PDB file of C-alpha atoms and ligand atoms in Angstrom:
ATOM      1  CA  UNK C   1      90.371 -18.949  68.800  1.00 71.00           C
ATOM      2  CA  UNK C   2      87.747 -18.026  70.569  1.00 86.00           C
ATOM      3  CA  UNK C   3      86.250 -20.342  73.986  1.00 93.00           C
ATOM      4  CA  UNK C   4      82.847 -20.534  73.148  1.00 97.00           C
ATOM      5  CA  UNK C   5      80.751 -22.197  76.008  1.00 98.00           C
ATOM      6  CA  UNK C   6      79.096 -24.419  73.118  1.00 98.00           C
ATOM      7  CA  UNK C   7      80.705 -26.489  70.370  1.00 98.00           C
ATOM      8  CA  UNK C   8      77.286 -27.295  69.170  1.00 98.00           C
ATOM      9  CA  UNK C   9      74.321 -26.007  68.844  1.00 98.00           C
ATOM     10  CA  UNK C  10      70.771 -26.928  67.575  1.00 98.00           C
ATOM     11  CA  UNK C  11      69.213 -23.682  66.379  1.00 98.00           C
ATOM     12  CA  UNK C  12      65.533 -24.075  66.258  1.00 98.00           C
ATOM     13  CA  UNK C  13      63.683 -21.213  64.553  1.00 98.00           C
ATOM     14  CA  UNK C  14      59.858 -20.958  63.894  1.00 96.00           C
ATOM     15  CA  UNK C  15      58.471 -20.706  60.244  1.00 96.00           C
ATOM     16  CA  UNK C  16      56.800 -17.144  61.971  1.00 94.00           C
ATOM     17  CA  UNK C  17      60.600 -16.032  62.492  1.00 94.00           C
ATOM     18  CA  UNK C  18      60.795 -15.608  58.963  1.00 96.00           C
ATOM     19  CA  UNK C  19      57.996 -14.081  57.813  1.00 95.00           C
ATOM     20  CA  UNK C  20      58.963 -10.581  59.954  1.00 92.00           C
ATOM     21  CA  UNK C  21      56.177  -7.741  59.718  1.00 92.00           C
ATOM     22  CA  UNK C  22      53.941  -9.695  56.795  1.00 92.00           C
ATOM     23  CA  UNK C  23      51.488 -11.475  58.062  1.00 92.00           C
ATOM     24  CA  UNK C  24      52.666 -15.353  56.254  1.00 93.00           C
ATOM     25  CA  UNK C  25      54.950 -15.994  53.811  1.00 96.00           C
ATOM     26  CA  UNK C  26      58.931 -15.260  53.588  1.00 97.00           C
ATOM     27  CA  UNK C  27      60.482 -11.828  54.565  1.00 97.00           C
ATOM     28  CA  UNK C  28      64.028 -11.594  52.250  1.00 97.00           C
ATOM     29  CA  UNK C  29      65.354  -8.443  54.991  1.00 97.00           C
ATOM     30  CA  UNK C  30      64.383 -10.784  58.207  1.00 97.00           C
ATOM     31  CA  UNK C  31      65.713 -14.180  56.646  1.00 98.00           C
ATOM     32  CA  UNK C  32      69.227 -11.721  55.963  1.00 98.00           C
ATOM     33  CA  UNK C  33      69.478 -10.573  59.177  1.00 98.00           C
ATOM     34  CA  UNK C  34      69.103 -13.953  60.726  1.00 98.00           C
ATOM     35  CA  UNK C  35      71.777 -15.619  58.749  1.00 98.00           C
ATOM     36  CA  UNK C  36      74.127 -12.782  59.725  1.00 98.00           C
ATOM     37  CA  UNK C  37      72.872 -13.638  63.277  1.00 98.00           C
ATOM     38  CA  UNK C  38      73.922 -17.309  62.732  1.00 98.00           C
ATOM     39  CA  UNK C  39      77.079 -15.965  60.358  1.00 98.00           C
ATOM     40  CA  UNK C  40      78.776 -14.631  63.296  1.00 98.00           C
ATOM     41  CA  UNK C  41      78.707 -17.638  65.737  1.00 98.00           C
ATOM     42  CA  UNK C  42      79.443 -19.930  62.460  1.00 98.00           C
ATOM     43  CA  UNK C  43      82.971 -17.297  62.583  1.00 98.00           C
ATOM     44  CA  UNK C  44      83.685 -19.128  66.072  1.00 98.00           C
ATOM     45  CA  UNK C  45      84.231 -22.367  64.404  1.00 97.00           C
ATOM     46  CA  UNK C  46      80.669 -23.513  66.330  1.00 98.00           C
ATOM     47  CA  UNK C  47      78.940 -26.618  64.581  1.00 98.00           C
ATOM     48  CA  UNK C  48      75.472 -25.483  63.489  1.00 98.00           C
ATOM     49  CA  UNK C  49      72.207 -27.367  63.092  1.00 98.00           C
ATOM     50  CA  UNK C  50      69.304 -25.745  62.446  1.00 99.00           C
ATOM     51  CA  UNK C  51      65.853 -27.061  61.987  1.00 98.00           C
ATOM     52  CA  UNK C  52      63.117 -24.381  60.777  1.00 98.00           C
ATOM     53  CA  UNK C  53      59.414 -24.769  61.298  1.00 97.00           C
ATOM     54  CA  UNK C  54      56.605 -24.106  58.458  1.00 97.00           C
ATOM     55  CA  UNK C  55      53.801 -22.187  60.257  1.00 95.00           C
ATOM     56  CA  UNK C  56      54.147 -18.788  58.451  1.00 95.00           C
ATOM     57  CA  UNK C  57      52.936 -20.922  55.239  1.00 96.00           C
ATOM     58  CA  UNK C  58      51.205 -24.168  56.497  1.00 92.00           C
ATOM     59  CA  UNK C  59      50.135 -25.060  59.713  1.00 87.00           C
ATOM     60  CA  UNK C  60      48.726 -29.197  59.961  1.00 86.00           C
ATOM     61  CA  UNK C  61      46.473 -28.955  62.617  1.00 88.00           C
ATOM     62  CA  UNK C  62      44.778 -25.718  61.976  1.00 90.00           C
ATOM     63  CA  UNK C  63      43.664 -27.018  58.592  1.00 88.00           C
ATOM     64  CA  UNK C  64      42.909 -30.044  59.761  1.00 86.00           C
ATOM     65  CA  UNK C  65      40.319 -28.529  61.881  1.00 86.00           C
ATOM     66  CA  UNK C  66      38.500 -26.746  59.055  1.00 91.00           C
ATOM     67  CA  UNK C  67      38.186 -30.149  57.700  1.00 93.00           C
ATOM     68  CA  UNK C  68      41.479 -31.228  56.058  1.00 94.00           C
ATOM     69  CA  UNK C  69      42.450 -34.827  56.454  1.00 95.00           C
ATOM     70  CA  UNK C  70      44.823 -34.082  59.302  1.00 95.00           C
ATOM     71  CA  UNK C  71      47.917 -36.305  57.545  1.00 96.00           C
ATOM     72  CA  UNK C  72      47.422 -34.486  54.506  1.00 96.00           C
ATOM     73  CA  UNK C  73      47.884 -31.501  56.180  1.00 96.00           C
ATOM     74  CA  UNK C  74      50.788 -32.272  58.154  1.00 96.00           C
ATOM     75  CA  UNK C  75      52.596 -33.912  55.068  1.00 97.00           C
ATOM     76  CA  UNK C  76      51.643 -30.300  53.359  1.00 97.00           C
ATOM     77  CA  UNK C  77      52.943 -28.610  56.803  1.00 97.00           C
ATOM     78  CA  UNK C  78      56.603 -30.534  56.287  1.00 98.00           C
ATOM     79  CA  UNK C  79      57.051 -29.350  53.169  1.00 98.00           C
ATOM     80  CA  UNK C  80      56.522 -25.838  54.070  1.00 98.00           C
ATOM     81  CA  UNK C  81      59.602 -26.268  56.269  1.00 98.00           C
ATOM     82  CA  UNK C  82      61.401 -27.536  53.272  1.00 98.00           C
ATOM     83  CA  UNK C  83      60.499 -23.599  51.369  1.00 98.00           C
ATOM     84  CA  UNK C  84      61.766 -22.230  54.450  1.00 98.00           C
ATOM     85  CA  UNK C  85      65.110 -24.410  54.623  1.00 98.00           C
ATOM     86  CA  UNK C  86      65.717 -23.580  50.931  1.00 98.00           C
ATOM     87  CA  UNK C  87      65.585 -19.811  51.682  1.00 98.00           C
ATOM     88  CA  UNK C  88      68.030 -20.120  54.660  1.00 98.00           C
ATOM     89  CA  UNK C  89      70.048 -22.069  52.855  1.00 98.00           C
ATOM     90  CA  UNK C  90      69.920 -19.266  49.798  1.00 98.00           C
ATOM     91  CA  UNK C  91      70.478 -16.380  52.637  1.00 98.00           C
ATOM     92  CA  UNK C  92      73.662 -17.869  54.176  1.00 98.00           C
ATOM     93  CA  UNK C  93      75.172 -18.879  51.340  1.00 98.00           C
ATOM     94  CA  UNK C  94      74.555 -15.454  49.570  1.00 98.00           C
ATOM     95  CA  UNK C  95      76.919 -14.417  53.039  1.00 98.00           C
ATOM     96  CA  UNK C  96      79.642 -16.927  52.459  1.00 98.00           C
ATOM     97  CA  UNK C  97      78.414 -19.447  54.900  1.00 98.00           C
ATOM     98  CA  UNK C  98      78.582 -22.795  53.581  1.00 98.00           C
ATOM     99  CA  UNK C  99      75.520 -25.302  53.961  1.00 98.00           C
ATOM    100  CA  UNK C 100      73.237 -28.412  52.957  1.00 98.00           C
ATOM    101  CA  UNK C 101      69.856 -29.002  53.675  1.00 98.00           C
ATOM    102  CA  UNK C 102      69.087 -32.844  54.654  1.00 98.00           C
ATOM    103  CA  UNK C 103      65.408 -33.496  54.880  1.00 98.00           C
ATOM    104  CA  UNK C 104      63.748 -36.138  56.568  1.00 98.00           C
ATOM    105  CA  UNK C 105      61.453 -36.847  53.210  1.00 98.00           C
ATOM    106  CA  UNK C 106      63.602 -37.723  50.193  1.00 98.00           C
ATOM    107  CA  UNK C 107      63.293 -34.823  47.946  1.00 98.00           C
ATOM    108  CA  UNK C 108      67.143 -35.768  46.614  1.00 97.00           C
ATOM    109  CA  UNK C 109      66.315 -33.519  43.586  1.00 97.00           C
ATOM    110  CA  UNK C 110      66.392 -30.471  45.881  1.00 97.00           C
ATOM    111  CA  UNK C 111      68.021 -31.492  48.975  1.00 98.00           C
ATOM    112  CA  UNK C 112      70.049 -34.714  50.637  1.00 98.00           C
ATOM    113  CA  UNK C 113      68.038 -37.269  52.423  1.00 98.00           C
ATOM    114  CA  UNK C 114      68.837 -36.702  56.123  1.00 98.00           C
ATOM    115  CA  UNK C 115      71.829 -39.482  57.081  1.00 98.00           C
ATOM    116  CA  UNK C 116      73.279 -38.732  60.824  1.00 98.00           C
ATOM    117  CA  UNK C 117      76.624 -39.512  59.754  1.00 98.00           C
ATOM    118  CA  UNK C 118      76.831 -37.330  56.842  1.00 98.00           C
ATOM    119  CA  UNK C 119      75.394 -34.198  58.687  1.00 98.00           C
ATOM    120  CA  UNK C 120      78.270 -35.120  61.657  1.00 98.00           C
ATOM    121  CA  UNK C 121      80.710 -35.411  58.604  1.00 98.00           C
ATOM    122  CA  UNK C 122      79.557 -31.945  57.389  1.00 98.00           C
ATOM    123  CA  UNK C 123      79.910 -30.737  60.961  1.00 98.00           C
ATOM    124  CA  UNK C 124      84.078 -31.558  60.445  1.00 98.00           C
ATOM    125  CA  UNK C 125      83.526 -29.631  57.545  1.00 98.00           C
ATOM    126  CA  UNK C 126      82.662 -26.689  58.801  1.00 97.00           C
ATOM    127  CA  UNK C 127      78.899 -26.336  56.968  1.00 98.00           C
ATOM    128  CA  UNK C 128      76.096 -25.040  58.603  1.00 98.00           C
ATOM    129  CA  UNK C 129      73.117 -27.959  58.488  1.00 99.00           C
ATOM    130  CA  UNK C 130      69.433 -27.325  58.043  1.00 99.00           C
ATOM    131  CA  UNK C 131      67.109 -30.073  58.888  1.00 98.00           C
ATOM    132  CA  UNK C 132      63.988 -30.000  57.116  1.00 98.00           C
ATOM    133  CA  UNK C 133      60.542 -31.718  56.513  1.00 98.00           C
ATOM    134  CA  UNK C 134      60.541 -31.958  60.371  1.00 98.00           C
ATOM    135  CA  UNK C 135      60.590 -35.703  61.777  1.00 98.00           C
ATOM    136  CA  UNK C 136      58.596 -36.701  58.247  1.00 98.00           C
ATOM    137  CA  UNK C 137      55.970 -38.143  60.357  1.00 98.00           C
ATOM    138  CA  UNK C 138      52.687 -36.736  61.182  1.00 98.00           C
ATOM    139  CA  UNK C 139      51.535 -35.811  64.400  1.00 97.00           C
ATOM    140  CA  UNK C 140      54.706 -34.063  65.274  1.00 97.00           C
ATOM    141  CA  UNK C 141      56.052 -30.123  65.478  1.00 97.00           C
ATOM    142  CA  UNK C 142      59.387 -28.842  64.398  1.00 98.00           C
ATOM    143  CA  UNK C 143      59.816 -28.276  67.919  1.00 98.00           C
ATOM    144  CA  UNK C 144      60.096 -32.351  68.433  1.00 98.00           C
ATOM    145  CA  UNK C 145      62.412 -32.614  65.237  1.00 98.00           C
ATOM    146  CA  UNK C 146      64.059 -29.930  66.547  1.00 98.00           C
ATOM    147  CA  UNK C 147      64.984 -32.052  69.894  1.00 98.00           C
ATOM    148  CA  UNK C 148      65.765 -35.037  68.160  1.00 98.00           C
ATOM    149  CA  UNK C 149      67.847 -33.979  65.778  1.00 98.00           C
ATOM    150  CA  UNK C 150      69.617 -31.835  68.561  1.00 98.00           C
ATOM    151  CA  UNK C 151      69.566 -35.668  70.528  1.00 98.00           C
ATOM    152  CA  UNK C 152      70.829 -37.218  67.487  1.00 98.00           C
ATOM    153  CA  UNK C 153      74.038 -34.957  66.531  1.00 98.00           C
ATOM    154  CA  UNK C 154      75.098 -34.651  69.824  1.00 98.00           C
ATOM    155  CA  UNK C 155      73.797 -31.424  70.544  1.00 98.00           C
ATOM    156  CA  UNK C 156      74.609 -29.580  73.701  1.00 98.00           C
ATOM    157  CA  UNK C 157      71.813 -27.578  73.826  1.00 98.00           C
ATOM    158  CA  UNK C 158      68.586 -26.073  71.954  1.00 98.00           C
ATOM    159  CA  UNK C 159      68.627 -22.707  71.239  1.00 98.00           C
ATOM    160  CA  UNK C 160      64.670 -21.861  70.867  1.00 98.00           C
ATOM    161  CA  UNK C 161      64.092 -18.090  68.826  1.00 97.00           C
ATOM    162  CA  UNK C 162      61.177 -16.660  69.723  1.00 94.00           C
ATOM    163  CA  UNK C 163      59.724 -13.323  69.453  1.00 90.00           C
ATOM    164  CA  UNK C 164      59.415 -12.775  73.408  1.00 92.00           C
ATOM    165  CA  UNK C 165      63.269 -12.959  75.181  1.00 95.00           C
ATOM    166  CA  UNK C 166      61.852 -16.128  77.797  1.00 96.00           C
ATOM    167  CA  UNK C 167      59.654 -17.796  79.501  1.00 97.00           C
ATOM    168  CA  UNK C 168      57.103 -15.947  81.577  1.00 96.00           C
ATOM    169  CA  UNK C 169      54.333 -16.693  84.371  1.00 93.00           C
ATOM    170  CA  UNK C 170      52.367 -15.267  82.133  1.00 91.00           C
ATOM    171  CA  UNK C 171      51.835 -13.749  78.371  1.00 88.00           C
ATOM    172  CA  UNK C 172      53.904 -10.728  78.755  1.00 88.00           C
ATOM    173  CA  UNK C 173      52.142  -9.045  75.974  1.00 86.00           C
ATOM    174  CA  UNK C 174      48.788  -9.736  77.644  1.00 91.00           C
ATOM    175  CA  UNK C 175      49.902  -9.191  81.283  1.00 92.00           C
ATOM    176  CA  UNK C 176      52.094  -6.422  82.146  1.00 91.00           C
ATOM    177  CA  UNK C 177      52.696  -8.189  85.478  1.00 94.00           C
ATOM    178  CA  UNK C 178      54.137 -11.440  84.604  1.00 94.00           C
ATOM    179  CA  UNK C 179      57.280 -12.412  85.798  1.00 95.00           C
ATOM    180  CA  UNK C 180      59.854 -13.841  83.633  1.00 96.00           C
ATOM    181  CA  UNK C 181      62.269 -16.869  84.265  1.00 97.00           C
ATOM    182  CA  UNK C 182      65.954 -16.510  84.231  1.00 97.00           C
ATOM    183  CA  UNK C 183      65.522 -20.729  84.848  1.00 97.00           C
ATOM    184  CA  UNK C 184      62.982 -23.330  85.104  1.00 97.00           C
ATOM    185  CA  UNK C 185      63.255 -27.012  85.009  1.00 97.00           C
ATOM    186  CA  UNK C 186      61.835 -29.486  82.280  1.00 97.00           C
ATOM    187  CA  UNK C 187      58.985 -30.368  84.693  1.00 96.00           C
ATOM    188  CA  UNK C 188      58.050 -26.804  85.825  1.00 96.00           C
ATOM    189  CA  UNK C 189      57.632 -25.597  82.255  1.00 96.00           C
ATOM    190  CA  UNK C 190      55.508 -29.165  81.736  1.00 96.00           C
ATOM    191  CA  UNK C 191      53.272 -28.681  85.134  1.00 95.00           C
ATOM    192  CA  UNK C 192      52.528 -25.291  84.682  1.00 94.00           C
ATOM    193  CA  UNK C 193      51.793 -25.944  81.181  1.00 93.00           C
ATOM    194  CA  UNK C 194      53.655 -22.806  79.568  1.00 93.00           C
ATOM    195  CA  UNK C 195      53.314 -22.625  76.457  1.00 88.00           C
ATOM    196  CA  UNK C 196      57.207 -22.752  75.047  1.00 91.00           C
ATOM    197  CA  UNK C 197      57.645 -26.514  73.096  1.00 95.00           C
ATOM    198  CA  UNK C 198      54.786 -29.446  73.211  1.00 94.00           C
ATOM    199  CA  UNK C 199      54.989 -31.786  75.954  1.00 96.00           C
ATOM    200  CA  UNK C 200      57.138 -34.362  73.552  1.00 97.00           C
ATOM    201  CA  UNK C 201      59.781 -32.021  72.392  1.00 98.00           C
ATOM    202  CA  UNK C 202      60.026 -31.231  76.219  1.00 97.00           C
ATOM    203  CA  UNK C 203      60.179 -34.666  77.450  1.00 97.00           C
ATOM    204  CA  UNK C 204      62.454 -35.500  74.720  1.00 97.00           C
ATOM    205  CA  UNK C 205      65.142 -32.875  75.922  1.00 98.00           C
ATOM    206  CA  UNK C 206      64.885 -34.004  79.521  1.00 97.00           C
ATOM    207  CA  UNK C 207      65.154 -37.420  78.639  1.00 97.00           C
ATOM    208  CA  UNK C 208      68.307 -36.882  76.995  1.00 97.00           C
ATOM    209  CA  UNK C 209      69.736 -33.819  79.478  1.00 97.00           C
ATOM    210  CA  UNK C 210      69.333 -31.517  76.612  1.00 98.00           C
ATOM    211  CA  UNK C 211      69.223 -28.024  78.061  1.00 98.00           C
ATOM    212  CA  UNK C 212      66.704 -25.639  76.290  1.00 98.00           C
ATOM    213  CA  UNK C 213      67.619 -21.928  76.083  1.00 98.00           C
ATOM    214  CA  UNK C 214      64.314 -19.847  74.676  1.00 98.00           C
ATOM    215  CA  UNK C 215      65.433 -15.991  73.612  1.00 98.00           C
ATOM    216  CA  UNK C 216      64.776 -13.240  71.500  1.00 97.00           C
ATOM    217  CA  UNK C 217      65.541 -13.828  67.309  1.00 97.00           C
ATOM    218  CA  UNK C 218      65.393 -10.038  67.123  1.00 96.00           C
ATOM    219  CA  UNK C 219      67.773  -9.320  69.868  1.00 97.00           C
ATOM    220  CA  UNK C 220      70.853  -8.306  67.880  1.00 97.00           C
ATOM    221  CA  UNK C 221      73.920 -10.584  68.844  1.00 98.00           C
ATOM    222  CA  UNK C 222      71.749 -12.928  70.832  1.00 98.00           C
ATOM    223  CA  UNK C 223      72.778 -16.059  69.515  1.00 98.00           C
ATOM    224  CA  UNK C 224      76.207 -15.225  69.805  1.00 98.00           C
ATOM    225  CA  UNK C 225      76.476 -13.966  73.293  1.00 98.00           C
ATOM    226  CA  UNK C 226      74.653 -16.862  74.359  1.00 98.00           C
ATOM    227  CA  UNK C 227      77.505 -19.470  72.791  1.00 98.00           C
ATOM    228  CA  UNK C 228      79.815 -17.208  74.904  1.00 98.00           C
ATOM    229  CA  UNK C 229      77.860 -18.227  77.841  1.00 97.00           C
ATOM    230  CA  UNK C 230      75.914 -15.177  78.638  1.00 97.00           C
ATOM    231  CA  UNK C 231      73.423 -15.178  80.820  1.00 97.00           C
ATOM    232  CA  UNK C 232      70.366 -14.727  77.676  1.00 98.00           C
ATOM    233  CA  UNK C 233      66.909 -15.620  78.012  1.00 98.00           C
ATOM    234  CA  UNK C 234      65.500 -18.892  79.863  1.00 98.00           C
ATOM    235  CA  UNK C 235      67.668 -21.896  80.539  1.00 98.00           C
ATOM    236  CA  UNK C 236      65.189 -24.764  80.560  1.00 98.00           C
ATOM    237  CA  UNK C 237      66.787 -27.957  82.360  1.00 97.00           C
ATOM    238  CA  UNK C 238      67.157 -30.120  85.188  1.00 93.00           C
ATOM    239  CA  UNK C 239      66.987 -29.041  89.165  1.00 81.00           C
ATOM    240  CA  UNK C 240      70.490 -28.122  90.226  1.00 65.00           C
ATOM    241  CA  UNK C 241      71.262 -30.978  92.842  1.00 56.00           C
TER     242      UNK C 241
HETATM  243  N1  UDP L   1      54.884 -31.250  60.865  1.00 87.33           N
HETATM  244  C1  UDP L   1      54.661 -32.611  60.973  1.00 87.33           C
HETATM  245  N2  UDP L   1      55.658 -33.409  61.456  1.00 87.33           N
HETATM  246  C2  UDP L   1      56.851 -32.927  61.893  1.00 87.33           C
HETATM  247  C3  UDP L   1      57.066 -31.528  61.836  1.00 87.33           C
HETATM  248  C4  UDP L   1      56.075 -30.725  61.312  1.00 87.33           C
HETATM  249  O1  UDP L   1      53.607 -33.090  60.604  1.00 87.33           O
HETATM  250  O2  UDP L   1      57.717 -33.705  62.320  1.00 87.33           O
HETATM  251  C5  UDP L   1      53.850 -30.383  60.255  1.00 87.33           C
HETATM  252  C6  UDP L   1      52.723 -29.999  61.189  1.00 87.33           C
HETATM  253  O3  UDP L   1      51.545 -29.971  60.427  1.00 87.33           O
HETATM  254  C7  UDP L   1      53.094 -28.597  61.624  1.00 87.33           C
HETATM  255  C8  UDP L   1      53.745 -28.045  60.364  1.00 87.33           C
HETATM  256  O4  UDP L   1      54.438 -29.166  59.823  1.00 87.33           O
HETATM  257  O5  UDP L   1      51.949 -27.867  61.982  1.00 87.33           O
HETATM  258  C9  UDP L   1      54.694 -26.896  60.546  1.00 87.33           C
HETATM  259  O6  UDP L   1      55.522 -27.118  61.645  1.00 87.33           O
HETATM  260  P1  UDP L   1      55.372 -26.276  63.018  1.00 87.33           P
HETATM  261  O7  UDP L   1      53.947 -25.937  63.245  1.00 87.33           O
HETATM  262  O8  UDP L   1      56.077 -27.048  64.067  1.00 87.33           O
HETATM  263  O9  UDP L   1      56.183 -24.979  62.635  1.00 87.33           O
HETATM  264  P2  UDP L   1      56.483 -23.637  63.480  1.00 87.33           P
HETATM  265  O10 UDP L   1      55.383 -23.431  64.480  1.00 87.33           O
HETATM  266  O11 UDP L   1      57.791 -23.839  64.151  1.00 87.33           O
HETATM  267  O12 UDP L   1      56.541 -22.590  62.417  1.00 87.33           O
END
């Protein structure tokens, strides 16, 4: 058996992760490739939550600004996460990875209701678990479920996917100066206001000494090497004393 650094991990990928090239919706090639991405750290015998955002189809607070009762639109925005968990859930198991989806907004038709105990028990079990409908309350991101669930199941750290491989000074695609992070604590990312998870998904992780690690999706054996304990990306967390 392999020493992995983690035993688990919360895997927090954004609704735009999934959509690749197109412009919204879901790409079946990029939603593969991800679950072999996951596939091969689920091989390790690492425990596996992962909670998927819903912004390639729905987005609450952009609607809500061209006039959309802003509840409405974040009820509308959870279940978008729920299509996305459902296709994840189809693209693993398609790969021989074994899975449920809990959401946080009965749906038990389609998915389980999310119950802590059951996910740890699926955990023992060896299944991959996707979180969906986000917190099921308003007002919040996937980024925020994404930290509580992590907070919740015992997590020992959130692994953020995004399309850039850190945190910068700056946008890198706008600025060909800025300087990326190999570390940064809770606070610095929260004073400096980059832009990597809202304030509360932020505070949330260093209430709870939950370290964040932001990376590249589309780096190929990212996820993995990172588990290993490779230095990947930007470690988000507390000031070394
Ligand atoms: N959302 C919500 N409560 C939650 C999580 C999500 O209301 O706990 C809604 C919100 O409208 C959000 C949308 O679902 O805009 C999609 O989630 P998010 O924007 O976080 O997805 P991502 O950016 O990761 O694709």
């Amino acid at each position: 058996m392999v020493d992995t650094k983690y035993k688990r991990i919360l895997l927090k990928l954004s609704g735009e992760a999934l959509m690749g090239k197109q412009q919204f919706g879901i790409d079946g090639e990029t939603v593969k490739y991800i679950a072999e991405e996951i596939k091969k750290v689920h091989e390790l015998g690492v425990n596996i939550g992962v909670v998927v955002g819903g912004g390639n189809i729905f987005r609450g607070v952009s609607e809500s600004a061209k006039g959309m009762d802003r509840v409405s639109a974040d009820y509308m925005g959870m279940l978008a996460t729920v299509i996305n968990s459902l296709a994840l859930q189809n693209a693993l198991e398609n790969i021989g990875v074994p899975t449920r989806v809990q959401t946080a907004i009965e749906m038990r038709e389609i998915a389980e209701p999310f119950i802590r105990r059951r996910a740890m028990r699926h955990f023992e079990k060896n299944r991959v678990v996707i979180f969906g409908a986000g917190t099921g309350n308003p007002y919040f991101t996937t980024d925020t479920a994404a930290t509580l669930r992590a907070s919740e199941i015992n997590a020992e750290v959130v692994l953020k996917a995004t399309k850039v491989d850190g945190i910068y000074d700056a946008d890198p695609v706008k600025d060909k100066d800025a300087k990326k992070f190999d570390e940064i604590t809770y606070l610095d990312v929260l004073n400096k206001g980059l832009k990597v998870m809202d304030s509360t998904a932020i505070s949330m992780c260093m209430d709870n000494k939950i370290p964040i690690i932001v990376f590249d999706l589309y780096g190929k054996d990212n996820i993995l090497n990172i588990v290993l304990g490779k230095q990947i990306g930007t470690l988000v967390e507390e000031e070394h004393a």
